[in-house]
Amino acid sequence: MEFDISGAKIFARIPTGIPVLGDILITETLVVSWIVMLIITGLCIFLTRNLKVEKISKRQAVAEMIVEAATNLVRNNTGGTKFDNLIPFVSTIFATSIVSNLISLIPIFRSPTADLSTEAAWAIVVFIMITANKIKAGGVLGYMKGFTEPIPVMTPFNILSELATPVSMACRHFGNILSGIVINGLIYAALAIASAALLGLIPGAAGEFLSHIPILSVGLPAVLSVYFDWFTGCMQAFIFTMLTIMYIANAAEG
């Protein structure tokens, strides 16, 4: 690709091996994100088929339980039914986040949330909704005036604080998910090296053969994965969702 900025030509090469669709790079994050969306869509279709008023199926009971949980989450944290319009958005954020976080449990997939661009996109959407609700509550002039409070000299700091909201949301989620992946990878590598060193002490062909089998990598990483993948993934999805609810609700209240 070739770009022309102020008469100076800047050349950018697309790394070999990355598929391209027009001007869109088909990255691993993009592919797995679409897989996540297909999983969620398929699950929604599965749970909501053949809905009934009486004698409901177990599948419908699960669907109603999920809807009730999402409704209670929003209402309990906003003090009523005023923000019921947030329920579909909040449910989408939570479902996408938790499936994206946990999909890395399948070895062939890398979590899309380990890519900062994913969380940045979510945070920008949330920031737009926060700003829209602030303007709706106090008008454009009221929104602009808010940057000058409590005194005009605080305006630059208030602007930075406003911009820090999406940045902090994105970086918090990204940092926790990526750190879990990195720590798990380091543990696997360290145990594989320790296994090779320990079993390599066995004399003869047996030691040579066994040193190539990462026996010590079995067991401990799986236990640690319960925390770094399951617990951290679910917790970060919940935290991001709660911050979304609270920021938007506070903005709407003015």
Tab-separated table of C-alpha atoms in Angstrom:
chain	number	residue	atom	x	y	z
A	1	MET	CA	0.000	0.000	0.000
A	2	GLU	CA	1.156	3.569	-0.649
A	3	PHE	CA	0.239	6.702	1.271
A	4	ASP	CA	1.007	10.314	0.351
A	5	ILE	CA	1.273	12.686	3.308
A	6	SER	CA	2.376	16.298	2.652
A	7	GLY	CA	4.111	15.263	-0.560
A	8	ALA	CA	6.181	12.600	1.170
A	9	LYS	CA	5.485	9.041	0.104
A	10	ILE	CA	5.323	6.486	2.843
A	11	PHE	CA	5.297	2.830	1.876
A	12	ALA	CA	3.702	0.230	4.094
A	13	ARG	CA	4.100	-3.450	3.412
A	14	ILE	CA	1.504	-5.954	4.506
A	15	PRO	CA	3.272	-8.845	6.268
A	16	THR	CA	3.369	-11.938	4.087
A	17	GLY	CA	1.042	-14.752	5.116
A	18	ILE	CA	-1.815	-12.484	6.254
A	19	PRO	CA	-4.890	-12.795	3.999
A	20	VAL	CA	-6.317	-9.562	2.666
A	21	LEU	CA	-9.914	-8.829	1.629
A	22	GLY	CA	-9.789	-5.511	-0.237
A	23	ASP	CA	-8.308	-3.087	2.296
A	24	ILE	CA	-9.163	-5.345	5.258
A	25	LEU	CA	-6.510	-7.533	6.861
A	26	ILE	CA	-7.970	-10.899	7.871
A	27	THR	CA	-6.187	-11.244	11.200
A	28	GLU	CA	-6.551	-13.982	13.794
A	29	THR	CA	-8.407	-11.576	16.081
A	30	LEU	CA	-10.929	-10.791	13.353
A	31	VAL	CA	-11.530	-14.455	12.513
A	32	VAL	CA	-11.953	-15.536	16.139
A	33	SER	CA	-14.221	-12.531	16.820
A	34	TRP	CA	-16.536	-13.724	14.048
A	35	ILE	CA	-16.443	-17.233	15.500
A	36	VAL	CA	-17.435	-15.776	18.887
A	37	MET	CA	-20.350	-13.934	17.276
A	38	LEU	CA	-21.462	-17.100	15.487
A	39	ILE	CA	-21.334	-19.051	18.761
A	40	ILE	CA	-23.441	-16.462	20.583
A	41	THR	CA	-25.916	-16.160	17.700
A	42	GLY	CA	-26.254	-19.931	17.417
A	43	LEU	CA	-26.768	-20.251	21.172
A	44	CYS	CA	-29.462	-17.555	21.139
A	45	ILE	CA	-31.286	-19.268	18.271
A	46	PHE	CA	-31.043	-22.614	20.037
A	47	LEU	CA	-32.366	-21.300	23.370
A	48	THR	CA	-35.261	-19.308	21.896
A	49	ARG	CA	-36.742	-21.888	19.511
A	50	ASN	CA	-40.366	-22.951	20.046
A	51	LEU	CA	-41.064	-20.656	23.000
A	52	LYS	CA	-44.225	-21.461	24.968
A	53	VAL	CA	-46.308	-19.823	27.669
A	54	GLU	CA	-47.036	-23.068	29.528
A	55	LYS	CA	-45.134	-26.317	29.957
A	56	ILE	CA	-41.889	-24.703	28.915
A	57	SER	CA	-38.855	-26.766	28.010
A	58	LYS	CA	-35.588	-26.839	29.943
A	59	ARG	CA	-34.040	-24.899	27.078
A	60	GLN	CA	-36.595	-22.116	27.452
A	61	ALA	CA	-36.128	-22.157	31.229
A	62	VAL	CA	-32.416	-21.502	30.741
A	63	ALA	CA	-33.189	-18.668	28.306
A	64	GLU	CA	-35.640	-17.072	30.766
A	65	MET	CA	-33.107	-17.430	33.583
A	66	ILE	CA	-30.477	-15.593	31.508
A	67	VAL	CA	-32.913	-12.798	30.617
A	68	GLU	CA	-33.994	-12.468	34.250
A	69	ALA	CA	-30.367	-12.327	35.435
A	70	ALA	CA	-29.536	-9.579	32.915
A	71	THR	CA	-32.660	-7.635	33.888
A	72	ASN	CA	-31.875	-7.866	37.606
A	73	LEU	CA	-28.247	-6.862	37.016
A	74	VAL	CA	-29.288	-3.626	35.310
A	75	ARG	CA	-32.212	-2.814	37.603
A	76	ASN	CA	-30.350	-3.548	40.843
A	77	ASN	CA	-27.513	-1.229	39.836
A	78	THR	CA	-29.624	1.607	38.444
A	79	GLY	CA	-32.403	1.648	41.011
A	80	GLY	CA	-35.413	0.760	38.874
A	81	THR	CA	-36.767	0.202	35.398
A	82	LYS	CA	-35.619	3.535	33.977
A	83	PHE	CA	-32.641	1.946	32.205
A	84	ASP	CA	-34.319	-1.196	30.895
A	85	ASN	CA	-33.310	-0.082	27.401
A	86	LEU	CA	-29.727	-0.922	28.401
A	87	ILE	CA	-30.504	-4.596	29.033
A	88	PRO	CA	-29.929	-5.834	25.434
A	89	PHE	CA	-26.712	-3.800	25.090
A	90	VAL	CA	-25.353	-4.896	28.474
A	91	SER	CA	-26.242	-8.530	27.756
A	92	THR	CA	-24.414	-8.335	24.422
A	93	ILE	CA	-21.312	-6.817	26.026
A	94	PHE	CA	-21.229	-9.467	28.757
A	95	ALA	CA	-21.869	-12.414	26.434
A	96	THR	CA	-19.283	-11.251	23.895
A	97	SER	CA	-16.712	-10.575	26.591
A	98	ILE	CA	-17.100	-13.857	28.451
A	99	VAL	CA	-17.109	-16.026	25.303
A	100	SER	CA	-14.116	-14.098	23.915
A	101	ASN	CA	-12.246	-14.558	27.192
A	102	LEU	CA	-12.966	-18.277	27.501
A	103	ILE	CA	-12.520	-19.300	23.867
A	104	SER	CA	-8.768	-19.481	24.475
A	105	LEU	CA	-9.474	-22.661	26.459
A	106	ILE	CA	-9.659	-24.277	23.003
A	107	PRO	CA	-5.939	-24.481	22.121
A	108	ILE	CA	-6.339	-23.509	18.453
A	109	PHE	CA	-7.974	-20.178	19.327
A	110	ARG	CA	-6.417	-17.031	20.747
A	111	SER	CA	-8.756	-14.841	22.771
A	112	PRO	CA	-9.805	-11.700	20.823
A	113	THR	CA	-9.665	-9.802	24.105
A	114	ALA	CA	-5.908	-10.394	24.191
A	115	ASP	CA	-5.814	-7.810	21.385
A	116	LEU	CA	-6.176	-4.226	22.617
A	117	SER	CA	-8.096	-3.221	19.489
A	118	THR	CA	-11.043	-5.375	20.609
A	119	GLU	CA	-11.456	-3.705	23.997
A	120	ALA	CA	-10.734	-0.304	22.461
A	121	ALA	CA	-13.667	-0.743	20.073
A	122	TRP	CA	-15.974	-1.742	22.947
A	123	ALA	CA	-14.787	1.168	25.083
A	124	ILE	CA	-15.354	3.670	22.259
A	125	VAL	CA	-18.948	2.455	21.862
A	126	VAL	CA	-19.515	2.769	25.615
A	127	PHE	CA	-17.903	6.233	25.612
A	128	ILE	CA	-20.234	7.382	22.818
A	129	MET	CA	-23.223	6.148	24.823
A	130	ILE	CA	-21.955	7.911	27.963
A	131	THR	CA	-21.493	11.180	26.063
A	132	ALA	CA	-24.889	10.860	24.364
A	133	ASN	CA	-26.616	10.359	27.713
A	134	LYS	CA	-24.798	13.323	29.247
A	135	ILE	CA	-25.885	15.556	26.372
A	136	LYS	CA	-29.418	14.180	26.585
A	137	ALA	CA	-29.564	14.921	30.324
A	138	GLY	CA	-28.052	18.427	30.327
A	139	GLY	CA	-27.972	19.551	26.717
A	140	VAL	CA	-24.915	20.430	24.700
A	141	LEU	CA	-24.245	23.594	26.691
A	142	GLY	CA	-24.664	21.739	29.971
A	143	TYR	CA	-22.255	19.062	28.811
A	144	MET	CA	-19.650	21.657	27.812
A	145	LYS	CA	-20.173	23.590	31.042
A	146	GLY	CA	-19.454	20.438	33.038
A	147	PHE	CA	-15.816	20.607	31.964
A	148	THR	CA	-15.423	23.968	33.737
A	149	GLU	CA	-16.609	22.721	37.125
A	150	PRO	CA	-15.884	23.332	39.933
A	151	ILE	CA	-13.667	26.116	38.559
A	152	PRO	CA	-12.692	26.976	34.950
A	153	VAL	CA	-9.002	26.271	35.576
A	154	MET	CA	-9.926	22.576	35.971
A	155	THR	CA	-11.112	22.348	32.345
A	156	PRO	CA	-7.986	20.610	30.930
A	157	PHE	CA	-8.020	18.073	33.757
A	158	ASN	CA	-11.739	17.405	33.330
A	159	ILE	CA	-11.200	16.795	29.603
A	160	LEU	CA	-8.378	14.357	30.373
A	161	SER	CA	-10.574	12.643	32.935
A	162	GLU	CA	-13.336	12.260	30.357
A	163	LEU	CA	-10.965	10.777	27.788
A	164	ALA	CA	-9.434	8.500	30.414
A	165	THR	CA	-12.730	6.629	30.825
A	166	PRO	CA	-12.563	4.543	27.626
A	167	VAL	CA	-8.782	4.184	27.898
A	168	SER	CA	-8.961	2.787	31.442
A	169	MET	CA	-11.828	0.429	30.565
A	170	ALA	CA	-10.003	-0.962	27.545
A	171	CYS	CA	-6.582	-1.281	29.185
A	172	ARG	CA	-7.939	-2.891	32.365
A	173	HIS	CA	-9.732	-5.644	30.463
A	174	PHE	CA	-6.932	-6.145	27.938
A	175	GLY	CA	-4.172	-6.196	30.562
A	176	ASN	CA	-5.820	-8.825	32.731
A	177	ILE	CA	-6.645	-11.171	29.857
A	178	LEU	CA	-3.244	-10.823	28.183
A	179	SER	CA	-1.373	-11.273	31.471
A	180	GLY	CA	-3.220	-14.547	32.085
A	181	ILE	CA	-2.245	-15.838	28.641
A	182	VAL	CA	1.385	-14.754	29.106
A	183	ILE	CA	1.666	-16.283	32.584
A	184	ASN	CA	0.157	-19.572	31.415
A	185	GLY	CA	2.554	-19.630	28.460
A	186	LEU	CA	5.554	-18.983	30.708
A	187	ILE	CA	4.482	-21.724	33.119
A	188	TYR	CA	4.073	-24.224	30.280
A	189	ALA	CA	7.507	-23.300	28.887
A	190	ALA	CA	9.220	-23.428	32.294
A	191	LEU	CA	7.724	-26.826	33.130
A	192	ALA	CA	8.675	-28.182	29.698
A	193	ILE	CA	12.298	-27.073	30.232
A	194	ALA	CA	12.322	-28.513	33.765
A	195	SER	CA	10.860	-31.775	32.465
A	196	ALA	CA	13.520	-32.034	29.753
A	197	ALA	CA	16.313	-31.297	32.240
A	198	LEU	CA	15.040	-33.747	34.860
A	199	LEU	CA	14.236	-36.647	32.567
A	200	GLY	CA	17.408	-36.034	30.597
A	201	LEU	CA	19.327	-37.242	33.653
A	202	ILE	CA	18.095	-40.771	32.960
A	203	PRO	CA	20.931	-42.531	31.173
A	204	GLY	CA	20.657	-44.063	27.746
A	205	ALA	CA	18.002	-43.976	25.059
A	206	ALA	CA	15.201	-43.879	27.638
A	207	GLY	CA	16.411	-40.541	28.970
A	208	GLU	CA	16.853	-39.173	25.455
A	209	PHE	CA	13.297	-40.185	24.546
A	210	LEU	CA	11.596	-39.047	27.766
A	211	SER	CA	13.373	-35.678	27.761
A	212	HIS	CA	11.316	-34.709	24.709
A	213	ILE	CA	8.026	-35.381	26.528
A	214	PRO	CA	6.893	-32.426	28.730
A	215	ILE	CA	5.537	-34.649	31.490
A	216	LEU	CA	5.681	-31.909	34.128
A	217	SER	CA	3.438	-29.717	31.958
A	218	VAL	CA	0.528	-32.030	32.745
A	219	GLY	CA	-1.581	-31.170	35.770
A	220	LEU	CA	-0.330	-27.909	37.290
A	221	PRO	CA	-1.066	-25.681	34.247
A	222	ALA	CA	-4.611	-27.087	34.137
A	223	VAL	CA	-5.129	-26.156	37.801
A	224	LEU	CA	-3.746	-22.649	37.238
A	225	SER	CA	-5.945	-22.335	34.159
A	226	VAL	CA	-8.993	-22.481	36.438
A	227	TYR	CA	-7.903	-19.120	37.821
A	228	PHE	CA	-6.190	-17.418	34.891
A	229	ASP	CA	-8.743	-18.495	32.268
A	230	TRP	CA	-12.042	-19.317	33.934
A	231	PHE	CA	-12.100	-17.062	37.003
A	232	THR	CA	-10.250	-14.092	35.494
A	233	GLY	CA	-12.191	-14.328	32.229
A	234	CYS	CA	-15.568	-14.333	33.965
A	235	MET	CA	-14.531	-11.639	36.431
A	236	GLN	CA	-13.236	-9.253	33.766
A	237	ALA	CA	-16.419	-9.701	31.724
A	238	PHE	CA	-18.460	-8.873	34.828
A	239	ILE	CA	-16.318	-5.844	35.740
A	240	PHE	CA	-16.466	-4.397	32.216
A	241	THR	CA	-20.249	-4.868	32.189
A	242	MET	CA	-20.695	-3.275	35.616
A	243	LEU	CA	-18.569	-0.271	34.637
A	244	THR	CA	-20.655	0.119	31.486
A	245	ILE	CA	-23.887	0.144	33.495
A	246	MET	CA	-22.627	2.553	36.137
A	247	TYR	CA	-20.984	5.026	33.729
A	248	ILE	CA	-24.043	5.237	31.471
A	249	ALA	CA	-26.479	5.446	34.396
A	250	ASN	CA	-24.468	8.196	36.095
A	251	ALA	CA	-24.241	10.097	32.806
A	252	ALA	CA	-28.010	9.913	32.306
A	253	GLU	CA	-28.621	11.186	35.830
A	254	GLY	CA	-26.554	14.255	35.007
